[in-house]
mmCIF file of C-alpha atoms in Angstrom:
data_model
loop_
_atom_site.group_PDB
_atom_site.id
_atom_site.type_symbol
_atom_site.label_atom_id
_atom_site.label_comp_id
_atom_site.label_asym_id
_atom_site.label_seq_id
_atom_site.Cartn_x
_atom_site.Cartn_y
_atom_site.Cartn_z
ATOM 1 C CA MET D 9 -21.868 -0.260 -2.264
ATOM 2 C CA ILE D 10 -21.826 -2.434 -5.370
ATOM 3 C CA LEU D 11 -22.326 0.699 -7.503
ATOM 4 C CA VAL D 12 -19.284 2.259 -5.829
ATOM 5 C CA PHE D 13 -17.220 -0.695 -7.078
ATOM 6 C CA ARG D 14 -17.783 0.430 -10.661
ATOM 7 C CA TRP D 15 -15.456 3.364 -10.015
ATOM 8 C CA ILE D 16 -12.567 0.906 -9.804
ATOM 9 C CA HIS D 17 -12.727 0.668 -13.588
ATOM 10 C CA GLU D 18 -12.683 4.464 -13.892
ATOM 11 C CA ASP D 19 -9.651 4.818 -11.618
ATOM 12 C CA LEU D 20 -7.691 2.252 -13.623
ATOM 13 C CA LYS D 21 -8.822 3.464 -17.048
ATOM 14 C CA PRO D 22 -5.626 5.499 -17.728
ATOM 15 C CA TRP D 23 -3.739 2.189 -18.046
ATOM 16 C CA LYS D 24 -6.408 0.120 -19.796
ATOM 17 C CA GLU D 25 -4.790 0.351 -23.231
ATOM 18 C CA THR D 26 -1.099 0.489 -22.320
ATOM 19 C CA GLY D 27 -0.930 -1.598 -19.179
ATOM 20 C CA ILE D 28 1.458 -0.648 -16.362
ATOM 21 C CA THR D 29 5.159 -0.966 -17.104
ATOM 22 C CA ARG D 30 8.035 -1.144 -14.632
ATOM 23 C CA LYS D 31 9.095 2.307 -15.860
ATOM 24 C CA MET D 32 5.677 3.783 -15.022
ATOM 25 C CA LEU D 33 5.732 2.248 -11.552
ATOM 26 C CA GLU D 34 9.215 3.557 -10.789
ATOM 27 C CA LYS D 35 8.099 7.077 -11.736
ATOM 28 C CA ALA D 36 5.582 6.922 -8.883
ATOM 29 C CA LYS D 37 8.429 6.469 -6.399
ATOM 30 C CA TRP D 38 9.021 10.227 -6.459
ATOM 31 C CA ASN D 39 5.681 10.807 -4.665
ATOM 32 C CA ALA D 40 5.361 7.508 -2.798
ATOM 33 C CA TYR D 41 5.925 6.957 0.909
ATOM 34 C CA PHE D 42 6.278 3.221 0.549
ATOM 35 C CA ARG D 43 6.279 0.409 -1.997
ATOM 36 C CA LEU D 44 4.247 -2.665 -1.052
ATOM 37 C CA THR D 45 4.877 -5.989 -2.755
ATOM 38 C CA ILE D 46 2.689 -9.073 -2.541
ATOM 39 C CA LEU D 47 4.543 -12.196 -3.672
ATOM 40 C CA ASP D 48 3.224 -15.727 -3.211
ATOM 41 C CA GLY D 49 0.874 -14.627 -0.434
ATOM 42 C CA ARG D 50 3.512 -12.735 1.573
ATOM 43 C CA ILE D 51 3.863 -8.955 1.953
ATOM 44 C CA TYR D 52 7.025 -6.871 1.761
ATOM 45 C CA VAL D 53 7.411 -3.127 2.289
ATOM 46 C CA GLU D 54 10.130 -0.713 1.238
ATOM 47 C CA LYS D 55 9.750 2.682 2.964
ATOM 48 C CA TYR D 56 10.766 6.008 1.453
ATOM 49 C CA ASN D 57 11.188 8.239 4.493
ATOM 50 C CA THR D 58 13.225 11.217 3.342
ATOM 51 C CA MET D 59 13.474 14.754 4.687
ATOM 52 C CA LEU D 60 10.900 15.847 2.112
ATOM 53 C CA LYS D 61 8.493 12.999 2.833
ATOM 54 C CA ARG D 62 8.039 12.510 6.540
ATOM 55 C CA PHE D 63 5.464 9.935 7.537
ATOM 56 C CA ILE D 64 2.304 11.531 8.929
ATOM 57 C CA GLN D 65 1.459 10.084 12.337
ATOM 58 C CA THR D 66 0.702 6.343 12.028
ATOM 59 C CA ARG D 67 -1.105 6.445 8.689
ATOM 60 C CA HIS D 68 1.458 4.204 6.999
ATOM 61 C CA LEU D 69 1.305 1.658 9.830
ATOM 62 C CA PHE D 70 -2.470 1.245 9.701
ATOM 63 C CA THR D 71 -2.585 1.290 5.892
ATOM 64 C CA MET D 72 -0.020 -1.519 5.717
ATOM 65 C CA TYR D 73 -1.875 -3.326 8.474
ATOM 66 C CA GLY D 74 -5.121 -3.053 6.513
ATOM 67 C CA ILE D 75 -3.575 -4.787 3.511
ATOM 68 C CA VAL D 76 -2.157 -7.478 5.790
ATOM 69 C CA GLN D 77 -5.665 -8.036 7.153
ATOM 70 C CA LEU D 78 -7.020 -8.254 3.609
ATOM 71 C CA LEU D 79 -4.725 -11.230 3.035
ATOM 72 C CA ARG D 80 -5.973 -12.794 6.257
ATOM 73 C CA TRP D 81 -9.579 -12.161 5.162
ATOM 74 C CA TYR D 82 -9.021 -13.627 1.684
ATOM 75 C CA PRO D 83 -5.968 -15.877 2.059
ATOM 76 C CA GLU D 84 -4.271 -17.099 -1.123
ATOM 77 C CA LYS D 85 -6.661 -15.094 -3.306
ATOM 78 C CA LEU D 86 -4.550 -12.069 -4.148
ATOM 79 C CA PRO D 87 -2.139 -12.073 -7.111
ATOM 80 C CA ASN D 88 1.485 -10.978 -7.068
ATOM 81 C CA LEU D 89 1.809 -7.213 -7.409
ATOM 82 C CA GLU D 90 3.753 -4.078 -6.535
ATOM 83 C CA ILE D 91 2.087 -0.801 -5.588
ATOM 84 C CA MET D 92 3.377 2.649 -4.698
ATOM 85 C CA PHE D 93 1.450 4.347 -1.900
ATOM 86 C CA LYS D 94 1.272 7.972 -0.779
ATOM 87 C CA THR D 95 0.041 8.685 2.764
ATOM 88 C CA ASP D 96 -0.329 12.458 2.853
ATOM 89 C CA ASP D 97 -3.496 14.335 1.883
ATOM 90 C CA TRP D 98 -2.957 15.763 -1.577
ATOM 91 C CA PRO D 99 -3.352 14.096 -4.990
ATOM 92 C CA ALA D 100 -0.041 14.102 -6.826
ATOM 93 C CA ILE D 101 -0.551 12.757 -10.368
ATOM 94 C CA ARG D 102 -1.984 15.586 -12.486
ATOM 95 C CA SER D 103 -3.778 14.381 -15.593
ATOM 96 C CA LYS D 104 -2.608 17.373 -17.667
ATOM 97 C CA ASP D 105 0.959 16.096 -17.412
ATOM 98 C CA TYR D 106 0.135 12.755 -19.066
ATOM 99 C CA ARG D 107 -1.967 13.422 -22.138
ATOM 100 C CA TRP D 108 -0.006 11.264 -24.566
ATOM 101 C CA PRO D 109 0.189 7.450 -24.641
ATOM 102 C CA ASP D 110 3.986 7.393 -24.594
ATOM 103 C CA THR D 111 4.039 9.284 -21.276
ATOM 104 C CA GLY D 112 1.833 6.941 -19.294
ATOM 105 C CA PRO D 113 1.026 8.233 -15.796
ATOM 106 C CA PRO D 114 2.692 6.722 -12.729
ATOM 107 C CA PRO D 115 0.219 4.466 -10.859
ATOM 108 C CA LEU D 116 0.054 5.930 -7.355
ATOM 109 C CA PHE D 117 -2.333 4.837 -4.605
ATOM 110 C CA SER D 118 -3.715 7.616 -2.395
ATOM 111 C CA TYR D 119 -6.575 8.241 0.020
ATOM 112 C CA CYS D 120 -8.295 10.785 -2.222
ATOM 113 C CA SER D 121 -8.212 12.370 -5.661
ATOM 114 C CA ASP D 122 -9.981 15.038 -7.701
ATOM 115 C CA LEU D 123 -11.166 15.625 -11.263
ATOM 116 C CA GLN D 124 -7.759 16.918 -12.327
ATOM 117 C CA SER D 125 -5.798 13.991 -10.880
ATOM 118 C CA LEU D 126 -5.168 10.326 -11.638
ATOM 119 C CA ASP D 127 -4.333 9.050 -8.152
ATOM 120 C CA ILE D 128 -5.900 5.627 -7.477
ATOM 121 C CA VAL D 129 -8.116 5.997 -4.410
ATOM 122 C CA PHE D 130 -7.854 3.434 -1.615
ATOM 123 C CA PRO D 131 -9.623 3.088 1.772
ATOM 124 C CA ASP D 132 -7.938 5.313 4.332
ATOM 125 C CA TRP D 133 -5.970 4.172 7.369
ATOM 126 C CA SER D 134 -8.704 4.945 9.917
ATOM 127 C CA PHE D 135 -10.686 1.825 8.971
ATOM 128 C CA TRP D 136 -8.120 0.005 11.141
ATOM 129 C CA GLY D 137 -7.753 2.776 13.717
ATOM 130 C CA TRP D 138 -6.519 6.326 14.192
ATOM 131 C CA ALA D 139 -4.374 6.235 17.286
ATOM 132 C CA GLU D 140 -3.556 9.943 17.428
ATOM 133 C CA ILE D 141 -7.187 10.903 18.090
ATOM 134 C CA ASN D 142 -8.227 7.708 19.872
ATOM 135 C CA THR D 143 -10.588 6.597 17.098
ATOM 136 C CA LYS D 144 -11.095 2.857 17.182
ATOM 137 C CA PRO D 145 -11.179 0.528 14.149
ATOM 138 C CA TRP D 146 -14.239 0.883 11.937
ATOM 139 C CA ARG D 147 -15.947 -2.345 13.012
ATOM 140 C CA SER D 148 -16.093 -1.029 16.582
ATOM 141 C CA VAL D 149 -16.840 2.601 15.756
ATOM 142 C CA ILE D 150 -19.807 1.854 13.522
ATOM 143 C CA LYS D 151 -21.379 -0.337 16.217
ATOM 144 C CA ASP D 152 -20.892 2.410 18.804
ATOM 145 C CA ILE D 153 -22.411 5.078 16.558
ATOM 146 C CA LYS D 154 -25.392 2.829 15.849
ATOM 147 C CA GLU D 155 -26.025 2.564 19.590
ATOM 148 C CA GLY D 156 -25.419 6.293 19.999
ATOM 149 C CA ASN D 157 -28.104 7.035 17.410
ATOM 150 C CA LYS D 158 -30.645 5.377 19.706
ATOM 151 C CA ILE D 159 -29.996 7.809 22.552
ATOM 152 C CA SER D 160 -32.120 10.587 21.048
ATOM 153 C CA LYS D 161 -34.726 10.465 18.280
ATOM 154 C CA TRP D 162 -33.966 12.749 15.366
ATOM 155 C CA LYS D 163 -36.895 15.122 16.017
ATOM 156 C CA ASP D 164 -35.768 15.466 19.641
ATOM 157 C CA ARG D 165 -32.246 16.526 18.696
ATOM 158 C CA VAL D 166 -30.963 20.094 18.867
ATOM 159 C CA PRO D 167 -32.502 21.819 15.782
ATOM 160 C CA PHE D 168 -29.257 23.353 14.543
ATOM 161 C CA ALA D 169 -26.324 22.418 12.323
ATOM 162 C CA TYR D 170 -23.174 21.170 14.066
ATOM 163 C CA TRP D 171 -19.582 21.053 12.876
ATOM 164 C CA LYS D 172 -16.461 20.021 14.739
ATOM 165 C CA GLY D 173 -13.145 20.183 12.988
ATOM 166 C CA ASN D 174 -10.690 22.492 14.689
ATOM 167 C CA PRO D 175 -7.383 20.576 15.100
ATOM 168 C CA HIS D 176 -6.781 22.421 18.393
ATOM 169 C CA ASP D 177 -9.749 20.444 19.804
ATOM 170 C CA TRP D 178 -7.646 17.301 19.615
ATOM 171 C CA ILE D 179 -4.787 18.883 21.545
ATOM 172 C CA GLY D 180 -7.153 19.593 24.401
ATOM 173 C CA GLN D 181 -8.766 16.171 24.166
ATOM 174 C CA SER D 182 -5.410 14.415 24.285
ATOM 175 C CA LYS D 183 -4.614 16.169 27.562
ATOM 176 C CA ASN D 184 -7.784 14.934 29.263
ATOM 177 C CA GLY D 185 -7.587 11.405 27.889
ATOM 178 C CA TYR D 186 -10.165 11.883 25.109
ATOM 179 C CA ASN D 187 -12.968 11.631 27.662
ATOM 180 C CA GLU D 188 -15.235 13.911 25.607
ATOM 181 C CA SER D 189 -14.389 12.811 22.063
ATOM 182 C CA ASN D 190 -16.417 9.608 21.642
ATOM 183 C CA LEU D 191 -17.955 9.662 18.169
ATOM 184 C CA GLU D 192 -21.094 7.899 19.386
ATOM 185 C CA ASP D 193 -21.809 10.839 21.709
ATOM 186 C CA GLN D 194 -21.720 13.400 18.900
ATOM 187 C CA CYS D 195 -25.026 12.548 17.184
ATOM 188 C CA THR D 196 -27.024 15.095 19.173
ATOM 189 C CA HIS D 197 -27.917 17.694 16.514
ATOM 190 C CA ARG D 198 -30.489 17.454 13.750
ATOM 191 C CA TYR D 199 -27.921 18.468 11.145
ATOM 192 C CA LYS D 200 -24.249 17.597 10.816
ATOM 193 C CA MET D 201 -21.842 19.537 8.608
ATOM 194 C CA TYR D 202 -19.122 18.101 6.431
ATOM 195 C CA VAL D 203 -16.403 20.513 5.293
ATOM 196 C CA GLU D 204 -13.169 19.520 3.593
ATOM 197 C CA GLY D 205 -9.903 20.322 5.300
ATOM 198 C CA SER D 206 -6.733 20.651 3.262
ATOM 199 C CA THR D 207 -8.340 17.988 1.063
ATOM 200 C CA TRP D 208 -11.035 15.412 1.810
ATOM 201 C CA SER D 209 -11.583 14.664 5.494
ATOM 202 C CA VAL D 210 -11.648 11.311 7.277
ATOM 203 C CA SER D 211 -14.533 12.710 9.355
ATOM 204 C CA GLU D 212 -16.890 12.209 6.408
ATOM 205 C CA LYS D 213 -18.000 8.665 7.210
ATOM 206 C CA TYR D 214 -18.468 9.378 10.928
ATOM 207 C CA ILE D 215 -20.625 12.432 10.195
ATOM 208 C CA LEU D 216 -22.793 10.615 7.651
ATOM 209 C CA ALA D 217 -23.404 7.736 10.098
ATOM 210 C CA CYS D 218 -25.332 9.894 12.595
ATOM 211 C CA ASP D 219 -28.893 9.570 11.186
ATOM 212 C CA SER D 220 -28.889 13.366 10.789
ATOM 213 C CA PRO D 221 -28.890 15.010 7.353
ATOM 214 C CA THR D 222 -25.319 15.803 6.386
ATOM 215 C CA LEU D 223 -24.933 19.343 5.110
ATOM 216 C CA TYR D 224 -22.218 18.712 2.589
ATOM 217 C CA VAL D 225 -20.233 21.769 1.553
ATOM 218 C CA ARG D 226 -19.498 21.274 -2.147
ATOM 219 C CA PRO D 227 -16.323 19.161 -2.206
ATOM 220 C CA ARG D 228 -13.392 19.268 -4.561
ATOM 221 C CA TYR D 229 -11.996 15.878 -3.571
ATOM 222 C CA HIS D 230 -13.394 12.362 -3.417
ATOM 223 C CA ASP D 231 -12.495 9.205 -1.539
ATOM 224 C CA PHE D 232 -13.357 5.688 -2.671
ATOM 225 C CA PHE D 233 -16.998 5.651 -1.544
ATOM 226 C CA SER D 234 -18.266 9.245 -1.780
ATOM 227 C CA ARG D 235 -18.714 9.071 -5.569
ATOM 228 C CA GLY D 236 -21.699 6.785 -5.013
ATOM 229 C CA MET D 237 -23.675 9.410 -3.099
ATOM 230 C CA ILE D 238 -26.373 11.637 -4.609
ATOM 231 C CA PRO D 239 -27.489 15.113 -3.429
ATOM 232 C CA GLN D 240 -30.941 15.228 -1.800
ATOM 233 C CA GLN D 241 -30.776 11.464 -1.296
ATOM 234 C CA HIS D 242 -27.666 10.870 0.822
ATOM 235 C CA TYR D 243 -26.858 14.465 1.804
ATOM 236 C CA TRP D 244 -27.846 18.090 1.328
ATOM 237 C CA PRO D 245 -25.491 20.166 -0.862
ATOM 238 C CA ILE D 246 -24.162 23.461 0.507
ATOM 239 C CA ARG D 247 -22.663 26.198 -1.661
ATOM 240 C CA GLU D 248 -18.956 26.541 -1.128
ATOM 241 C CA ASN D 249 -18.983 30.282 -1.863
ATOM 242 C CA ASP D 250 -22.067 31.204 0.197
ATOM 243 C CA LYS D 251 -22.055 28.765 3.097
ATOM 244 C CA CYS D 252 -23.841 30.835 5.718
ATOM 245 C CA ARG D 253 -26.941 31.576 3.660
ATOM 246 C CA SER D 254 -27.067 27.997 2.381
ATOM 247 C CA LEU D 255 -26.881 26.671 5.930
ATOM 248 C CA LYS D 256 -29.507 29.062 7.266
ATOM 249 C CA PHE D 257 -31.872 28.096 4.453
ATOM 250 C CA VAL D 258 -31.554 24.335 4.877
ATOM 251 C CA VAL D 259 -31.940 24.425 8.669
ATOM 252 C CA GLN D 260 -35.130 26.437 8.323
ATOM 253 C CA TRP D 261 -36.319 24.210 5.489
ATOM 254 C CA GLY D 262 -35.540 21.047 7.436
ATOM 255 C CA ASN D 263 -37.241 22.225 10.605
ATOM 256 C CA ASN D 264 -40.346 23.001 8.534
ATOM 257 C CA HIS D 265 -40.179 19.740 6.549
ATOM 258 C CA THR D 266 -39.059 17.347 9.240
ATOM 259 C CA ASP D 267 -40.149 14.150 7.511
ATOM 260 C CA LYS D 268 -38.207 14.987 4.341
ATOM 261 C CA ALA D 269 -35.139 16.113 6.257
ATOM 262 C CA GLN D 270 -35.181 13.053 8.467
ATOM 263 C CA ALA D 271 -35.443 10.802 5.407
ATOM 264 C CA ILE D 272 -32.276 12.297 3.901
ATOM 265 C CA GLY D 273 -30.433 11.698 7.153
ATOM 266 C CA LYS D 274 -31.668 8.122 7.270
ATOM 267 C CA VAL D 275 -30.652 7.260 3.697
ATOM 268 C CA GLY D 276 -27.183 8.738 4.154
ATOM 269 C CA SER D 277 -26.731 6.917 7.432
ATOM 270 C CA GLN D 278 -27.943 3.596 6.018
ATOM 271 C CA PHE D 279 -25.459 3.949 3.182
ATOM 272 C CA ILE D 280 -22.660 4.108 5.743
ATOM 273 C CA HIS D 281 -23.971 1.439 8.120
ATOM 274 C CA GLU D 282 -25.002 -1.072 5.461
ATOM 275 C CA ASP D 283 -22.937 -0.394 2.344
ATOM 276 C CA LEU D 284 -19.707 0.549 4.093
ATOM 277 C CA LYS D 285 -19.446 -2.522 6.290
ATOM 278 C CA MET D 286 -15.917 -3.750 6.750
ATOM 279 C CA GLU D 287 -16.693 -6.790 4.616
ATOM 280 C CA TYR D 288 -17.414 -4.500 1.661
ATOM 281 C CA VAL D 289 -14.338 -2.391 2.347
ATOM 282 C CA TYR D 290 -12.265 -5.556 2.030
ATOM 283 C CA ASP D 291 -14.135 -6.491 -1.151
ATOM 284 C CA TYR D 292 -13.341 -3.085 -2.636
ATOM 285 C CA MET D 293 -9.658 -3.493 -1.774
ATOM 286 C CA PHE D 294 -9.682 -7.039 -3.158
ATOM 287 C CA HIS D 295 -11.162 -6.075 -6.524
ATOM 288 C CA LEU D 296 -9.058 -2.930 -6.874
ATOM 289 C CA LEU D 297 -5.804 -4.819 -6.288
ATOM 290 C CA ASN D 298 -6.855 -7.699 -8.536
ATOM 291 C CA GLU D 299 -7.826 -5.413 -11.415
ATOM 292 C CA TYR D 300 -4.617 -3.433 -10.912
ATOM 293 C CA ALA D 301 -2.500 -6.614 -11.003
ATOM 294 C CA LYS D 302 -4.050 -7.600 -14.347
ATOM 295 C CA LEU D 303 -2.535 -4.447 -15.850
ATOM 296 C CA LEU D 304 1.061 -5.149 -14.801
ATOM 297 C CA LYS D 305 3.458 -5.757 -17.689
ATOM 298 C CA PHE D 306 6.278 -6.993 -15.464
ATOM 299 C CA GLU D 307 6.905 -9.665 -12.853
ATOM 300 C CA PRO D 308 6.788 -8.296 -9.284
ATOM 301 C CA ILE D 309 9.987 -8.723 -7.269
ATOM 302 C CA ILE D 310 11.059 -8.095 -3.689
ATOM 303 C CA PRO D 311 13.069 -4.832 -3.528
ATOM 304 C CA ALA D 312 16.518 -5.124 -1.973
ATOM 305 C CA ASN D 313 15.601 -2.810 0.915
ATOM 306 C CA ALA D 314 12.165 -4.277 1.595
ATOM 307 C CA VAL D 315 11.212 -6.080 4.798
ATOM 308 C CA GLU D 316 8.491 -8.656 5.208
ATOM 309 C CA ILE D 317 5.514 -7.600 7.319
ATOM 310 C CA CYS D 318 2.701 -9.524 8.953
ATOM 311 C CA SER D 319 0.178 -8.939 11.729
ATOM 312 C CA GLU D 320 2.656 -9.982 14.405
ATOM 313 C CA SER D 321 5.564 -7.855 13.156
ATOM 314 C CA LEU D 322 3.420 -4.723 12.925
ATOM 315 C CA ALA D 323 1.949 -5.347 16.363
ATOM 316 C CA CYS D 324 5.401 -5.794 17.860
ATOM 317 C CA THR D 325 6.572 -2.422 16.528
ATOM 318 C CA SER D 326 3.461 -0.653 17.886
ATOM 319 C CA GLU D 327 2.859 0.573 21.403
ATOM 320 C CA GLY D 328 0.190 2.284 23.472
ATOM 321 C CA ILE D 329 -3.103 2.994 21.708
ATOM 322 C CA SER D 330 -1.637 1.926 18.359
ATOM 323 C CA ARG D 331 -0.906 -1.533 19.766
ATOM 324 C CA THR D 332 -4.431 -1.725 21.203
ATOM 325 C CA PHE D 333 -6.059 -0.839 17.877
ATOM 326 C CA VAL D 334 -3.808 -3.159 15.879
ATOM 327 C CA GLU D 335 -4.844 -6.050 18.124
ATOM 328 C CA GLU D 336 -8.511 -5.040 17.924
ATOM 329 C CA ALA D 337 -8.460 -4.795 14.110
ATOM 330 C CA LEU D 338 -6.922 -8.259 13.670
ATOM 331 C CA GLU D 339 -9.047 -10.496 11.451
ATOM 332 C CA LYS D 340 -9.047 -13.675 13.493
ATOM 333 C CA SER D 341 -10.413 -15.931 10.761
ATOM 334 C CA PRO D 342 -10.843 -15.858 6.972
ATOM 335 C CA SER D 343 -14.103 -14.838 5.359
ATOM 336 C CA TYR D 344 -16.560 -17.686 5.031
ATOM 337 C CA ILE D 345 -17.860 -16.341 1.724
ATOM 338 C CA ASN D 346 -16.160 -15.310 -1.494
ATOM 339 C CA PRO D 347 -15.809 -11.671 -2.539
ATOM 340 C CA CYS D 348 -18.809 -10.071 -4.187
ATOM 341 C CA THR D 349 -18.867 -9.985 -7.975
ATOM 342 C CA LEU D 350 -17.251 -6.920 -9.493
ATOM 343 C CA PRO D 351 -19.852 -5.112 -11.628
ATOM 344 C CA PRO D 352 -18.934 -3.985 -15.153
ATOM 345 C CA PRO D 353 -17.665 -0.466 -15.847
ATOM 346 C CA TYR D 354 -20.019 2.371 -16.624
ATOM 347 C CA ASP D 355 -20.581 2.944 -20.295
ATOM 348 C CA PRO D 356 -20.140 6.619 -21.272
ATOM 349 C CA GLU D 357 -23.878 7.317 -21.417
ATOM 350 C CA GLU D 358 -24.488 5.794 -17.976
ATOM 351 C CA LEU D 359 -21.696 7.819 -16.450
ATOM 352 C CA LYS D 360 -22.937 11.005 -18.102
ATOM 353 C CA ALA D 361 -26.485 10.387 -16.836
ATOM 354 C CA PHE D 362 -25.218 9.744 -13.297
ATOM 355 C CA ASP D 363 -23.171 12.965 -13.313
ATOM 356 C CA GLU D 364 -26.131 14.928 -14.684
ATOM 357 C CA LEU D 365 -28.385 13.538 -11.955
ATOM 358 C CA LYS D 366 -26.045 14.889 -9.283
ATOM 359 C CA VAL D 367 -25.676 18.258 -10.992
ATOM 360 C CA LYS D 368 -29.433 18.702 -11.429
ATOM 361 C CA ALA D 369 -30.139 17.756 -7.809
ATOM 362 C CA THR D 370 -27.625 20.381 -6.638
ATOM 363 C CA GLN D 371 -28.945 23.028 -9.021
ATOM 364 C CA GLN D 372 -32.476 22.416 -7.775
ATOM 365 C CA VAL D 373 -31.404 23.074 -4.202
ATOM 366 C CA GLU D 374 -29.624 26.259 -5.270
ATOM 367 C CA ALA D 375 -32.760 27.412 -7.117
ATOM 368 C CA TRP D 376 -34.816 26.875 -3.947
ATOM 369 C CA GLU D 377 -32.279 28.898 -1.991
ATOM 370 C CA ASP D 378 -32.280 31.743 -4.515
ATOM 371 C CA ASP D 379 -36.069 31.880 -4.501
ATOM 372 C CA TYR D 380 -36.184 31.895 -0.705
ATOM 373 C CA TRP D 381 -33.691 34.749 -0.333
ATOM 374 C CA SER D 382 -35.347 36.699 -3.112
ATOM 375 C CA ARG D 383 -38.678 36.514 -1.277
ATOM 376 C CA GLN D 384 -37.000 37.516 1.978
ATOM 377 C CA LYS D 385 -35.502 40.559 0.285
ATOM 378 C CA ASN D 386 -38.888 41.598 -1.158
ATOM 379 C CA LYS D 387 -40.423 41.537 2.315
ATOM 380 C CA HIS D 388 -38.196 44.404 3.444
#
């Protein structure tokens, strides 16, 4: 996880030379769903809920709640700051629109980004719960999945690839009380598939946690932790434009090389269980917000329309499953240890070597696939 922290420097690099001005921040308001201000250890939120920007489910609630819990986890350790946050799926700040220093990009926090965007990635809302699909806070989910992995050994699992992602599934599950949607009961196949939805998918971390090799259809988007993963080590890359043949090849390969396939599943799962512990998620948030605050060229203030939030106020405005998850995700005491040390940024050569490693690992898999299908064709 420590290596993942180095991407904080990359995400904030567009403002390294210029800093972040009040004018830049206000530009981000156009795409933001809320502004969050931390001032003297207290949190204030100004919502932007217009006809064009309707809040999606309870994402904003659990995102705000996560930052409140960060202050409970590391009390009196966060600086004053203002951030603009977007809670839908799509990156909004296109790098091509901000190529000159005098048109500095708006700093906008989002759940994901891509190579053409400058959105600052932040842990998604589901770490504190996803009420709409009855997914508990991450601390509870990861424990449940760990126990679920013990139910069947990998070599005893169904020797096929499994994917679940149809949104209509959740409509049916909601009607029967989610009795068949427990994530810990879904680690029953030797291979799990990860496919992006409209952008990146929250399902990523749950799929990777299953001890089964994740068949990772080549993604366009990244969240805050996925950039630390390497093909053939943490997952198996699948061609986006030839999925079926890629999937058929890897399932046959894995069933004929069970030790190698199982090892990939284990490394990917360990990355999630060990490196994505909630303590490290909070450390990532802590360092990201601290490094961001160092760039501010203005004094944060409380907006006129902002309201103060805390654990109690957010719990009081929640009901049903949301209230249950908010109470479950409450950090009842501060951390007994200080945040981990933020590693230095990548130098250009390091970053280039890391990118080349991932490209070569993917190209090697594609070469194996091409050779396999070529030999199959020659047999007929």
